[in-house]
CSV table of C-alpha atoms in Angstrom, one decimal:
chain,number,residue,atom,x,y,z
A,498,MET,CA,-27.2,-126.1,-13.2
A,499,LYS,CA,-28.6,-126.8,-16.7
A,500,GLN,CA,-26.0,-124.7,-18.5
A,501,LEU,CA,-23.0,-125.2,-16.2
A,502,VAL,CA,-21.0,-127.4,-18.5
A,503,ASN,CA,-21.3,-125.1,-21.5
A,504,ASP,CA,-21.5,-121.6,-19.9
A,505,PRO,CA,-18.2,-120.1,-18.6
A,506,ILE,CA,-20.2,-117.4,-16.7
A,507,ASP,CA,-22.2,-120.1,-14.9
A,508,GLN,CA,-19.0,-121.9,-14.1
A,509,ALA,CA,-17.4,-118.8,-12.7
A,510,MET,CA,-20.4,-118.0,-10.6
A,511,VAL,CA,-20.6,-121.5,-9.1
A,512,LYS,CA,-16.9,-121.5,-8.5
A,513,SER,CA,-17.0,-118.1,-6.8
A,514,ILE,CA,-20.0,-119.1,-4.6
A,515,ASN,CA,-18.3,-122.3,-3.7
A,516,GLU,CA,-15.0,-120.6,-2.8
A,517,ILE,CA,-16.8,-118.0,-0.6
A,518,GLY,CA,-18.7,-120.8,1.2
A,519,HIS,CA,-15.4,-122.7,1.9
A,520,ALA,CA,-13.6,-119.5,2.9
A,521,THR,CA,-16.3,-118.9,5.6
A,522,GLY,CA,-16.1,-122.5,6.8
A,523,LYS,CA,-19.4,-123.7,5.1
A,524,LYS,CA,-20.1,-126.8,3.1
A,525,THR,CA,-21.6,-126.2,-0.4
A,526,ILE,CA,-24.6,-127.9,-2.0
A,527,ALA,CA,-25.6,-127.9,-5.7
A,528,GLU,CA,-29.2,-128.6,-6.5
A,529,GLY,CA,-30.7,-129.6,-9.8
A,530,VAL,CA,-27.9,-131.8,-11.0
A,531,GLU,CA,-29.5,-133.7,-13.9
A,532,ASN,CA,-26.6,-135.3,-15.8
A,533,ALA,CA,-23.2,-136.9,-15.4
A,534,ARG,CA,-21.3,-134.0,-17.2
A,535,THR,CA,-22.7,-131.5,-14.7
A,536,LEU,CA,-21.8,-133.8,-11.8
A,537,GLU,CA,-18.2,-134.1,-13.1
A,538,LYS,CA,-17.9,-130.3,-13.5
A,539,LEU,CA,-19.1,-129.8,-9.9
A,540,ARG,CA,-16.4,-132.4,-8.8
A,541,GLU,CA,-13.8,-130.2,-10.6
A,542,ILE,CA,-15.1,-127.1,-8.8
A,543,SER,CA,-15.0,-129.1,-5.4
A,544,VAL,CA,-18.6,-128.6,-4.5
A,545,ASP,CA,-19.2,-130.6,-1.3
A,546,TYR,CA,-22.7,-132.1,-1.9
A,547,VAL,CA,-25.2,-132.4,-4.8
A,548,GLN,CA,-28.7,-133.5,-5.4
A,549,GLY,CA,-30.8,-134.1,-8.5
A,550,TYR,CA,-32.0,-136.5,-11.1
A,551,ALA,CA,-28.4,-137.5,-12.0
A,552,LEU,CA,-28.4,-139.3,-8.7
A,553,GLY,CA,-31.9,-140.6,-8.7
A,554,ALA,CA,-35.5,-139.7,-8.9
A,555,PRO,CA,-37.3,-138.3,-5.9
A,556,GLN,CA,-38.8,-141.0,-3.6
A,557,PRO,CA,-41.2,-141.0,-0.7
A,558,MET,CA,-39.4,-140.9,2.6
A,559,ASP,CA,-40.6,-144.3,3.6
A,560,GLN,CA,-38.8,-145.8,0.6
A,561,MET,CA,-35.4,-144.3,1.4
A,562,THR,CA,-32.7,-145.8,3.5
A,563,THR,CA,-32.2,-143.6,6.5
A,564,GLY,CA,-28.9,-141.9,7.0
A,565,GLU,CA,-27.1,-143.5,4.1
A,566,THR,CA,-25.1,-141.4,1.6
A,567,VAL,CA,-23.1,-142.3,-1.4
A,568,ILE,CA,-19.5,-141.0,-1.6
A,569,LEU,CA,-18.5,-140.3,-5.2
A,570,GLY,CA,-14.7,-140.2,-4.8
A,571,HIS,CA,-13.1,-136.9,-3.8
A,572,ALA,CA,-16.2,-134.8,-4.0
A,573,PRO,CA,-19.1,-134.2,-4.2
A,574,LYS,CA,-21.1,-136.5,-2.0
A,575,THR,CA,-24.8,-136.9,-2.6
A,576,LEU,CA,-27.7,-135.8,-0.5
A,577,SER,CA,-29.7,-138.6,-2.0
A,578,PHE,CA,-30.2,-141.8,0.0
A,579,LEU,CA,-29.0,-144.2,-2.7
A,580,LYS,CA,-27.4,-147.6,-2.4
């Protein structure tokens, strides 16, 4: 995901994989989202879920709120357990 914002080939690949996933009835997940610009580009592509440092640093399981997700508008939703 590091070059997604600036690399049209990466964008085309993520968009294609996302479309194939949706066409087959699957939800899509982007890993390694490290900044707000990448997060916004994934929203534009309509990726369903994201995870990465843009949403928060990894935490021990006992410090997470069980079952809570953050909805970021239309899409994507996080896999992180953030308040």
